PDB file of C-alpha atoms in Angstrom:
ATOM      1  CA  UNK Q  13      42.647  96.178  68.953  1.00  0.00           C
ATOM      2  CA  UNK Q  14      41.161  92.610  69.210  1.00  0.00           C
ATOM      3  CA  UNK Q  15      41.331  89.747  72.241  1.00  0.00           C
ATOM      4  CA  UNK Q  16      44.390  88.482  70.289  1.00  0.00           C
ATOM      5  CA  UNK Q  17      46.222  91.424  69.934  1.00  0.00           C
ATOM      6  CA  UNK Q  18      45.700  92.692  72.848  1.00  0.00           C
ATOM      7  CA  UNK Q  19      48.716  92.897  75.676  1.00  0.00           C
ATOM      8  CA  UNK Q  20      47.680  92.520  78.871  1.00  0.00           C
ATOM      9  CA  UNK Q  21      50.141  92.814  82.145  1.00  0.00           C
ATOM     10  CA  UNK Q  22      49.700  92.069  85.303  1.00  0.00           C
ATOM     11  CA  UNK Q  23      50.693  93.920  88.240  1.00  0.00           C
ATOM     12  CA  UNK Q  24      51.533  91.501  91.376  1.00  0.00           C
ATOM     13  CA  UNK Q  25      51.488  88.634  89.367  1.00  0.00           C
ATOM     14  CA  UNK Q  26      52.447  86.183  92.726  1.00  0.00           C
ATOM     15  CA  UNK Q  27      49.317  87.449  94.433  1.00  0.00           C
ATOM     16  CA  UNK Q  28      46.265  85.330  95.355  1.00  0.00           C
ATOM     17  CA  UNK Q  29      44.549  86.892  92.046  1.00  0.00           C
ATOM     18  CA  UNK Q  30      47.823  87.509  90.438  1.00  0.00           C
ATOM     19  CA  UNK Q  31      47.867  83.380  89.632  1.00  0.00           C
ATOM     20  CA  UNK Q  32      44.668  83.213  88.401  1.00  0.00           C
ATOM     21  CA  UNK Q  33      44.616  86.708  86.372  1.00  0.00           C
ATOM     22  CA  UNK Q  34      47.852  84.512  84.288  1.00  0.00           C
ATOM     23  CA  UNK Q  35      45.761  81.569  83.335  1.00  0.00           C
ATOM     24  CA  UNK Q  36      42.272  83.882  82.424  1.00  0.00           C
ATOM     25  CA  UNK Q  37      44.443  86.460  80.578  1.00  0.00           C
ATOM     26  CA  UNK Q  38      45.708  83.269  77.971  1.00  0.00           C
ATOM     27  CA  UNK Q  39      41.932  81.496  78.229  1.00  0.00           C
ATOM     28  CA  UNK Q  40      40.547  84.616  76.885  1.00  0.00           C
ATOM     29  CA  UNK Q  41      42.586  84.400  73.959  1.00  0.00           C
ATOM     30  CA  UNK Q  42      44.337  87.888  74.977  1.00  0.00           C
ATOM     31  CA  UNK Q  43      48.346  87.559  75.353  1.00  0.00           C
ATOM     32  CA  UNK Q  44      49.945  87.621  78.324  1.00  0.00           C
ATOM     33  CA  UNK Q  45      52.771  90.136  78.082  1.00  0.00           C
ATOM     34  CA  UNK Q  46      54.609  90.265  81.555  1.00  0.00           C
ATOM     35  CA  UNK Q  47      53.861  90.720  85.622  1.00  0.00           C
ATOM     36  CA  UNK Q  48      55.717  92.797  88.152  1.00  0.00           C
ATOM     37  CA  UNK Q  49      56.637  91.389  91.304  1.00  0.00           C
ATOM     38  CA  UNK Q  50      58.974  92.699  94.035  1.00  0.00           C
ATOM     39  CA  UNK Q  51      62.009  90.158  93.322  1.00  0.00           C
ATOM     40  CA  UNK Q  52      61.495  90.046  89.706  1.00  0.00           C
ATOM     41  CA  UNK Q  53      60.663  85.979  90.489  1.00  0.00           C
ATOM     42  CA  UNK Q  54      57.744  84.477  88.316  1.00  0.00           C
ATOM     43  CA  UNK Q  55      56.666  81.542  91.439  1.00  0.00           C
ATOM     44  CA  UNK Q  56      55.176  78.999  90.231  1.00  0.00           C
ATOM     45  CA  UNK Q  57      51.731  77.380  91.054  1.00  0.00           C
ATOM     46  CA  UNK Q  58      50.140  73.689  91.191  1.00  0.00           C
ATOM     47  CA  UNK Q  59      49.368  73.702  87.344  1.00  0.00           C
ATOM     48  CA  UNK Q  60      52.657  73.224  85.761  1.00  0.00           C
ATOM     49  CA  UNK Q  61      50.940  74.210  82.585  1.00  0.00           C
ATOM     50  CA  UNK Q  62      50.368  78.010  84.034  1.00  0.00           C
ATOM     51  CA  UNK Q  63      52.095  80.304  81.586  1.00  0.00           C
ATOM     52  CA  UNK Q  64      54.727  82.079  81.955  1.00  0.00           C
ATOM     53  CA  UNK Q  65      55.796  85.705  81.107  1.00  0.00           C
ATOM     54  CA  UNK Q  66      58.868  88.350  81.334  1.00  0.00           C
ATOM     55  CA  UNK Q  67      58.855  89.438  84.563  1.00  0.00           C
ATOM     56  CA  UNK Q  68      59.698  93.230  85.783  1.00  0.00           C
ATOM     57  CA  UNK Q  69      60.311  94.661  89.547  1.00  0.00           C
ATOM     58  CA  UNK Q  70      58.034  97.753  88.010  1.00  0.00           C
ATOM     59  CA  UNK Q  71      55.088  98.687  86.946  1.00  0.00           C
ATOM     60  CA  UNK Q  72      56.909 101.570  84.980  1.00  0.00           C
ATOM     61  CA  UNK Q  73      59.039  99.014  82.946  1.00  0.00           C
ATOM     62  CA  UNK Q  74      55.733  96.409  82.732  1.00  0.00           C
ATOM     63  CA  UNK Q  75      53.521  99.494  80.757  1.00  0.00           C
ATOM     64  CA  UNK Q  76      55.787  99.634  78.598  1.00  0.00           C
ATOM     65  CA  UNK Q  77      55.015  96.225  77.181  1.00  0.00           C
ATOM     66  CA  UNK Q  78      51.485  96.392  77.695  1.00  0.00           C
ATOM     67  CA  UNK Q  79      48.330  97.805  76.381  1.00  0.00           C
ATOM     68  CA  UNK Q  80      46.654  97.807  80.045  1.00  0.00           C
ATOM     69  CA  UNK Q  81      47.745  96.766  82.935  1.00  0.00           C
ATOM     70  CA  UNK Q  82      45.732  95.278  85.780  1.00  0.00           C
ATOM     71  CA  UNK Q  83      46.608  95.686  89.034  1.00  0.00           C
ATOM     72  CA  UNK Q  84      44.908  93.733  92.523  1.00  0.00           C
ATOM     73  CA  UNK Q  85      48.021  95.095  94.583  1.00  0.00           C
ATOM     74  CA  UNK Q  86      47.977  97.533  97.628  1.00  0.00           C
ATOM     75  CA  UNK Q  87      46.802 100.537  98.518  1.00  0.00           C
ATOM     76  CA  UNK Q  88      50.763 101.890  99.194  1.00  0.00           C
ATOM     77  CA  UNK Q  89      51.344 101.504  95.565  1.00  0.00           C
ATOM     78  CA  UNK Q  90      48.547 103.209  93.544  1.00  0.00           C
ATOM     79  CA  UNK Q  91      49.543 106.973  93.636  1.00  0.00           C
ATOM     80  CA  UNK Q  92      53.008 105.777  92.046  1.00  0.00           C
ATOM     81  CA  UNK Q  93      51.067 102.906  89.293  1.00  0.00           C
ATOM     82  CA  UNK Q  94      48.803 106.417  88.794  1.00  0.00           C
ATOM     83  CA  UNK Q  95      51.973 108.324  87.638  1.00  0.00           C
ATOM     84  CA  UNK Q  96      53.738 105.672  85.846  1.00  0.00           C
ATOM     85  CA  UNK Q  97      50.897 104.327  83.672  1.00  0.00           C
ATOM     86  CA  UNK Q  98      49.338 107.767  82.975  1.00  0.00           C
ATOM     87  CA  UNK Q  99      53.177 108.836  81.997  1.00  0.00           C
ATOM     88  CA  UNK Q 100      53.152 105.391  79.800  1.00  0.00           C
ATOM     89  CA  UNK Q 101      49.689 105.925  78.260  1.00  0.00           C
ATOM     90  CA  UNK Q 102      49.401 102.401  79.197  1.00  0.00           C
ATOM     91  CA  UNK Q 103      45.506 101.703  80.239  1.00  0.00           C
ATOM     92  CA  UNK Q 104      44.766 100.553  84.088  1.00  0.00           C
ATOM     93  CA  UNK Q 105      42.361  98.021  85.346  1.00  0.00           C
ATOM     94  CA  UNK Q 106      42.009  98.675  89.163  1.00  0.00           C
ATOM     95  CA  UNK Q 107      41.068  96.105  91.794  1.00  0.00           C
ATOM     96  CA  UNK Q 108      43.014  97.131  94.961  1.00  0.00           C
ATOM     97  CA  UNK Q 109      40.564  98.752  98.017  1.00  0.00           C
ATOM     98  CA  UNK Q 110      40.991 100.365 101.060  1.00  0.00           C
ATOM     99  CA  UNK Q 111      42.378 103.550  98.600  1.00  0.00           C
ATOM    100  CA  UNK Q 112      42.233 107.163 101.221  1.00  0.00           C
ATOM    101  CA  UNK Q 113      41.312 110.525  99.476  1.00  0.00           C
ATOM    102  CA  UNK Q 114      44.703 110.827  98.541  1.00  0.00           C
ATOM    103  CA  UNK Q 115      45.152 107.497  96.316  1.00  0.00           C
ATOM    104  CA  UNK Q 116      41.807 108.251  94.910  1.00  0.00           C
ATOM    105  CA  UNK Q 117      42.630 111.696  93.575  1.00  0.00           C
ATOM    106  CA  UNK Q 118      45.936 110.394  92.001  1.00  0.00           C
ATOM    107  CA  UNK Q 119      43.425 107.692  89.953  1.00  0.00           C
ATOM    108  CA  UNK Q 120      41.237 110.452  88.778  1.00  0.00           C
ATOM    109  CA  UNK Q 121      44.212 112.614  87.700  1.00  0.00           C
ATOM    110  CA  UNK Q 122      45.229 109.664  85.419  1.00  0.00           C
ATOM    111  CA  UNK Q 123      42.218 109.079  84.189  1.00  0.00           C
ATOM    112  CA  UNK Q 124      42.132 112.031  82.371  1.00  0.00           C
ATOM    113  CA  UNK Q 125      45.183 111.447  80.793  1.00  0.00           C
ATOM    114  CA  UNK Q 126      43.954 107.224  80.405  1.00  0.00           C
ATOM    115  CA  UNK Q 127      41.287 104.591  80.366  1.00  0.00           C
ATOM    116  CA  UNK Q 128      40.443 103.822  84.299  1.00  0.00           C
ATOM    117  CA  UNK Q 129      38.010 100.485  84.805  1.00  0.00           C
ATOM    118  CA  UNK Q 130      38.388 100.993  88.498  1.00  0.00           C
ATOM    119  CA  UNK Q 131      36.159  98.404  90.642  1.00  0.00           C
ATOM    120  CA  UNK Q 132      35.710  97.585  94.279  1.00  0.00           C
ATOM    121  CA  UNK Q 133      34.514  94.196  92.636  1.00  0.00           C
ATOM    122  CA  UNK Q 134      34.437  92.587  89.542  1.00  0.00           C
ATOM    123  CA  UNK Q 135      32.115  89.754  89.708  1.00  0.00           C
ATOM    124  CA  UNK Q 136      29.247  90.498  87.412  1.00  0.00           C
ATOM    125  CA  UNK Q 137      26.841  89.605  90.447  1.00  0.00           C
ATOM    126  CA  UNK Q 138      28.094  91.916  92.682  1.00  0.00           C
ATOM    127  CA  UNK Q 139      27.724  94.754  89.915  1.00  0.00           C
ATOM    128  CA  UNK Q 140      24.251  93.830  89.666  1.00  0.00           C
ATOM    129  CA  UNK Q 141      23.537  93.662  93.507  1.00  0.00           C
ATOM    130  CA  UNK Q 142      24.956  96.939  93.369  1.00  0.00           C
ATOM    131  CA  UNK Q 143      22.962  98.297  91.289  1.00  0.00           C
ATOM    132  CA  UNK Q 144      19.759  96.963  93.021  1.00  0.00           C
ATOM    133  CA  UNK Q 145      21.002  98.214  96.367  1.00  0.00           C
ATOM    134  CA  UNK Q 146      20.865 102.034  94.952  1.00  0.00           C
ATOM    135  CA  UNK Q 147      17.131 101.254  93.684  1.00  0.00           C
ATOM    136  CA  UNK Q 148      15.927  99.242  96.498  1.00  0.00           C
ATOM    137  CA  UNK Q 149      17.200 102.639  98.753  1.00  0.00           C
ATOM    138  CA  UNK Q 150      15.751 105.282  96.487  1.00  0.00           C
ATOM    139  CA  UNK Q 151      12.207 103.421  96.938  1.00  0.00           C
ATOM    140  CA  UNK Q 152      12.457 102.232 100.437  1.00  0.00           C
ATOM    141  CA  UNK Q 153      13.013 106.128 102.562  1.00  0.00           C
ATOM    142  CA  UNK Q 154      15.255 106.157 105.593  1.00  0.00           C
ATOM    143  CA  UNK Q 155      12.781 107.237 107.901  1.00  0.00           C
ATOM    144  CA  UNK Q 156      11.165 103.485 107.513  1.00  0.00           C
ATOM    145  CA  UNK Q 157      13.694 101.734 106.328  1.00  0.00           C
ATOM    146  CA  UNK Q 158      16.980 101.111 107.868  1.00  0.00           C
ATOM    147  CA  UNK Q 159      19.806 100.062 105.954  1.00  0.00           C
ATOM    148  CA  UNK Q 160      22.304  97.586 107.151  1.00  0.00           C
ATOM    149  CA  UNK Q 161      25.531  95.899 105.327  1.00  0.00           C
ATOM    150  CA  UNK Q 162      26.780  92.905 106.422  1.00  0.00           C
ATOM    151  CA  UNK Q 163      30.930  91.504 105.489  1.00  0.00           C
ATOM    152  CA  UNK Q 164      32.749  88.761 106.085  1.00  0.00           C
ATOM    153  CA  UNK Q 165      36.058  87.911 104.432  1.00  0.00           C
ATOM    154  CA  UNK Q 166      39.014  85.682 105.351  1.00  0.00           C
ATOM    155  CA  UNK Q 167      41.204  86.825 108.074  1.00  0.00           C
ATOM    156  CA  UNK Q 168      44.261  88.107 106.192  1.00  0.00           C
ATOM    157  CA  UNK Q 169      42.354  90.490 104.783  1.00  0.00           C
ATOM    158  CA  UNK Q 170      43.798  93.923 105.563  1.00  0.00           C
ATOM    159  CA  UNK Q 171      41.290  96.798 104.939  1.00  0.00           C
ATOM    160  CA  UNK Q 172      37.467  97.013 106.696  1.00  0.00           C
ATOM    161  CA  UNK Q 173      34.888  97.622 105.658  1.00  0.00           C
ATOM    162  CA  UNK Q 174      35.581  96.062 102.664  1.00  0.00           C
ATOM    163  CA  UNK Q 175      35.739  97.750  99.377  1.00  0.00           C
ATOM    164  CA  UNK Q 176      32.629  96.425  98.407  1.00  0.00           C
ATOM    165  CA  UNK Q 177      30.974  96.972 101.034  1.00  0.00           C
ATOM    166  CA  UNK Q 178      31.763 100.680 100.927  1.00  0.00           C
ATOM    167  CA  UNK Q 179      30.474 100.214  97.286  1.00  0.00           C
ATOM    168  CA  UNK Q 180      27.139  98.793  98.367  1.00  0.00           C
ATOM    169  CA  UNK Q 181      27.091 102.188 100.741  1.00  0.00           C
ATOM    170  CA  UNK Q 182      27.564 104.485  98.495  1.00  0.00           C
ATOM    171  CA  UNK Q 183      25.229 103.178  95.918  1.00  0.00           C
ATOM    172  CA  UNK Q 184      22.595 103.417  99.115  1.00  0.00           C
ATOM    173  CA  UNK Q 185      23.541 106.488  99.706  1.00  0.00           C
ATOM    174  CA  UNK Q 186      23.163 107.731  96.469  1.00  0.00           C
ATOM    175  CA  UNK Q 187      20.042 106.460  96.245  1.00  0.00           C
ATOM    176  CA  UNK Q 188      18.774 108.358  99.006  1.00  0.00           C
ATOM    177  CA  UNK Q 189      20.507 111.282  97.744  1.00  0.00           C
ATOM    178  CA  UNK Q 190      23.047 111.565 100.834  1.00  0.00           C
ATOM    179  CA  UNK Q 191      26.755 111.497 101.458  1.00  0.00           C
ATOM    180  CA  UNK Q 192      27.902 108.282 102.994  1.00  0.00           C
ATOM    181  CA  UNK Q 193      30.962 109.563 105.061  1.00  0.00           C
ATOM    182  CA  UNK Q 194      27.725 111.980 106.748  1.00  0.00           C
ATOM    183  CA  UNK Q 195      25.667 108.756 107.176  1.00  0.00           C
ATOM    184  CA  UNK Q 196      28.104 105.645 107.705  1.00  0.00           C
ATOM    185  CA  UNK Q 197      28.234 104.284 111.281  1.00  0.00           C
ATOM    186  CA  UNK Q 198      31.108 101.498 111.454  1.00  0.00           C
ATOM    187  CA  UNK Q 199      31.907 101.113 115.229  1.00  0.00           C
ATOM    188  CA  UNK Q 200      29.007 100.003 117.893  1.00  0.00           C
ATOM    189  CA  UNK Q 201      29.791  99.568 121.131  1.00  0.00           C
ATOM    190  CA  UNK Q 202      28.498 101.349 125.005  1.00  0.00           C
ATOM    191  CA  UNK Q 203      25.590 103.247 125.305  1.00  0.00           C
ATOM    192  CA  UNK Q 204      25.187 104.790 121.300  1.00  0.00           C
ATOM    193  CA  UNK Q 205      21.539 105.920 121.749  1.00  0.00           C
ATOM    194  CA  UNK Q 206      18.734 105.132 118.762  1.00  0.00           C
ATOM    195  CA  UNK Q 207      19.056 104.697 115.675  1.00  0.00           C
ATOM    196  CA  UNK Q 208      19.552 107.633 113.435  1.00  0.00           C
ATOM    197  CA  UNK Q 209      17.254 108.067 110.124  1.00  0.00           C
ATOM    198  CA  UNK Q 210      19.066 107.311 107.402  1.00  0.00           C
ATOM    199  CA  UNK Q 211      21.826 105.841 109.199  1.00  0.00           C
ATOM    200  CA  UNK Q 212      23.901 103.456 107.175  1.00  0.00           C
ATOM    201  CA  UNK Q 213      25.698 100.366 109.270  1.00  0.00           C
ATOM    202  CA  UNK Q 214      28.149  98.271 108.376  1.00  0.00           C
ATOM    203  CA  UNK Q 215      29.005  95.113 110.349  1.00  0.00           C
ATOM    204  CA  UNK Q 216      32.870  93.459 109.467  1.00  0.00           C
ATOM    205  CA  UNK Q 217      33.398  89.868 110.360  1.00  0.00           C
ATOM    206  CA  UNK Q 218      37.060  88.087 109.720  1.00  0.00           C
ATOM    207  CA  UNK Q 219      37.398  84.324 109.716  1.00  0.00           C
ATOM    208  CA  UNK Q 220      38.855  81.441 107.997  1.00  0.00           C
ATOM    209  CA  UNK Q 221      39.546  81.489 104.521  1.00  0.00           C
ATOM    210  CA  UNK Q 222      36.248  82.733 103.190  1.00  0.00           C
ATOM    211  CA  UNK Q 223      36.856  84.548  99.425  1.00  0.00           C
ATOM    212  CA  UNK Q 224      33.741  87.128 100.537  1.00  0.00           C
ATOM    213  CA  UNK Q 225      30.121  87.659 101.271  1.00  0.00           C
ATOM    214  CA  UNK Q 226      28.149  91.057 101.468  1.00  0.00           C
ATOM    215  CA  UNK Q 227      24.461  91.221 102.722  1.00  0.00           C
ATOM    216  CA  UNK Q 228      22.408  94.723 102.409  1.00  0.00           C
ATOM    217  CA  UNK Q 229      19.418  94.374 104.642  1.00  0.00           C
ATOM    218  CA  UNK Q 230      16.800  97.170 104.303  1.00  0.00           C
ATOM    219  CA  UNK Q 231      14.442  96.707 108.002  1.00  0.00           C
ATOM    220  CA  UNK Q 232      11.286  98.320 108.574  1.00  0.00           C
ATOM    221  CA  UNK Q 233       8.639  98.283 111.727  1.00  0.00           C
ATOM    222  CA  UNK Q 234       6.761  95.594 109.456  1.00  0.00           C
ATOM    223  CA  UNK Q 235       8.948  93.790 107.294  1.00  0.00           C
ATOM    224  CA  UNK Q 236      12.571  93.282 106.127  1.00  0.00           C
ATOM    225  CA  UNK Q 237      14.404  92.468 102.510  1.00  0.00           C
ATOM    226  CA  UNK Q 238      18.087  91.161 102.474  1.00  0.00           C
ATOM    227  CA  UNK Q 239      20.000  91.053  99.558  1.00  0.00           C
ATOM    228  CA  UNK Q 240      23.177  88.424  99.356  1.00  0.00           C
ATOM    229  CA  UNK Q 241      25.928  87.594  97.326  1.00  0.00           C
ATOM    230  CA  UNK Q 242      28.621  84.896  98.316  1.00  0.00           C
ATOM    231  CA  UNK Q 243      31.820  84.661  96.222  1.00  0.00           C
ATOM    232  CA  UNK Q 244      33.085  80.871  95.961  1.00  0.00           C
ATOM    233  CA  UNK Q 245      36.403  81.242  94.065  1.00  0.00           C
ATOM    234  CA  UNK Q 246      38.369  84.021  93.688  1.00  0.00           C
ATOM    235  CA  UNK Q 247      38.680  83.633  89.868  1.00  0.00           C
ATOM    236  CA  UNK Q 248      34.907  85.024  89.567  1.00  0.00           C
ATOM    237  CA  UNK Q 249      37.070  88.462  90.003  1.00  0.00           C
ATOM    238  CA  UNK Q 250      39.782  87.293  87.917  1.00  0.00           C
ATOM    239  CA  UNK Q 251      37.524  86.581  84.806  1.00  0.00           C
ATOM    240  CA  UNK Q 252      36.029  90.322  85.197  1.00  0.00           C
ATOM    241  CA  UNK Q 253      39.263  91.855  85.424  1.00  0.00           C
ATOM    242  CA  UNK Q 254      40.405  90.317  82.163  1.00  0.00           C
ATOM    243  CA  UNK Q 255      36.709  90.919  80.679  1.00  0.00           C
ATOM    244  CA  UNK Q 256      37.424  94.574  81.571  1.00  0.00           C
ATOM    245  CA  UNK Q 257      40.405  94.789  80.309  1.00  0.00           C
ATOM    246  CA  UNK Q 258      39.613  93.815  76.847  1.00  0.00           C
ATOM    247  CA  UNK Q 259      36.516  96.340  77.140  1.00  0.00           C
ATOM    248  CA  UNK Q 260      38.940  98.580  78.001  1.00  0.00           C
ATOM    249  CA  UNK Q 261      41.221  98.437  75.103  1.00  0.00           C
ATOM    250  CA  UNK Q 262      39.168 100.711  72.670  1.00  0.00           C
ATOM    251  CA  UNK Q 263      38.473 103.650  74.957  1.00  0.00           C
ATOM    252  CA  UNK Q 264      39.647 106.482  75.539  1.00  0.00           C
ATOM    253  CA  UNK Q 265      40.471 108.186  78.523  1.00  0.00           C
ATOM    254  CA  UNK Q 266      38.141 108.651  81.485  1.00  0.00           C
ATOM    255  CA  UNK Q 267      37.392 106.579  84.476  1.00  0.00           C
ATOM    256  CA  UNK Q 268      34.673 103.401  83.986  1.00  0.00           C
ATOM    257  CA  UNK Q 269      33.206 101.100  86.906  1.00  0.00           C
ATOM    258  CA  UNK Q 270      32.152  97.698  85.986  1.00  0.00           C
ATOM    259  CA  UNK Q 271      28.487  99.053  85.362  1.00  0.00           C
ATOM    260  CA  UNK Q 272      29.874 100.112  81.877  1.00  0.00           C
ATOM    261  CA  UNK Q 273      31.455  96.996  81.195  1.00  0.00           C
ATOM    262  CA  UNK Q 274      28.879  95.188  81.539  1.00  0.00           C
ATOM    263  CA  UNK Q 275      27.092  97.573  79.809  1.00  0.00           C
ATOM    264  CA  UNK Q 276      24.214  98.808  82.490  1.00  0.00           C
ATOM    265  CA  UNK Q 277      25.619 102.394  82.706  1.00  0.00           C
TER     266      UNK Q 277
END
């Protein structure tokens, strides 16, 4: 399976991503095979030139069109885009956040049945600060070194901390060899006491229209490194989606991050 070849659906094709995901999909040369939306309505955006595609109230009916599917939806809707897309054999490219245990196990039960690229983000700089966030925490010990991560996003967004954020934990945690959900401290506010070792904060601002920004700042007694990345347009996640996607096409089943798309894993 090549770029051309390839079928690629998208799964709330109206959505703030959704619009963007139509005009990447067809710029990467892949074809653009259909979108689900709730009232089976294709709306239409400024560029009267943005394809157009069948259009299915399902994600069921839209696998079965597809080769992969990628989905920036909701939460609500991933244990049933689990089941139909693992029962379609159709592959999944996974953008939504704010996922509880239960969502999560129903994506790892399909990915051993399909190809997962499941992502909290899918800018390529993100990925990287990512990455640099686990190493910067396995050399920098939690006794000295207190980790902090800063969010802001625009104030429609739903879930907090954000997804990435929570991915920017975890890969400090990891990299101090903890559990974040033993570590994470979300809500300040009356007398907390100290600081614990280890600790990891997160602070969640809401405002505007800002697409996102995510600091990690690592603080000790005698000095202090911050680490930022500031998304400008949305279609930075757009173009990674589709890039995964077409990665995606020639594997087999399992569940990938964006660290093996861009080949860093």
């Amino acid at each position: 399976m090549n770029a051309e070849t390839m079928r690629i659906g998208i799964a709330g094709i109206n959505g703030r991503v959704g619009r963007l995901l139509r005009e990447e999909v067809v710029a990467a040369g892949a074809t653009l095979a259909g979108g689900s939306t709730r009232n089976g309505i294709l709306e239409p955006v400024a560029d009267a030139a943005s394809p157009i595609c069948p259009i299915f109230t399902s994600v069921a009916d839209l696998a079965k069109v597809c080769d992969v599917v990628i989905d920036f939806t909701n939460a609500s809707t991933v244990c049933a885009h689990a089941r139909d897309l693992a029962q379609s054999g159709t592959a999944w490219v996974l953008g939504t956040t704010g996922l509880g245990e239960r969502e999560q196990d129903a994506v790892d039960v399909a990915a051993r049945q399909i190809p997962v690229v499941q992502a909290a983000n899918f800018s390529p700089g993100v990925t990287l600060m990512t990455r640099l966030a686990r190493q910067m925490a396995a050399a920098l010990p939690g006794r000295e070194y207190d980790a902090e991560i800063l969010e802001m996003h625009h104030r429609q967004k739903v879930d907090a901390p954000s997804g990435t954020a929570l991915a920017i934990g975890n890969a400090v945690a990891d990299g101090r060899g903890i559990m974040l959900k033993d570590h994470m401290e979300v809500a300040r506010s009356g007398h907390t006491g100290p600081r614990a070792d280890d600790a990891i904060g997160f602070a969640v601002l809401r405002g505007g229209q800002i697409v996102g920004e995510h600091s990690v700042i690592f603080t000790s007694a005698y000095e202090q490194i911050t680490l930022t990345h500031r998304s400008f347009d949305r279609r930075i996640y757009a173009t990674g989606a589709v890039r995964a996607a077409q990665w995606i096409g020639t594997r087999g089943a399992g569940l990938y991050s964006m660290d093996d798309v861009l080949g860093l894993a």
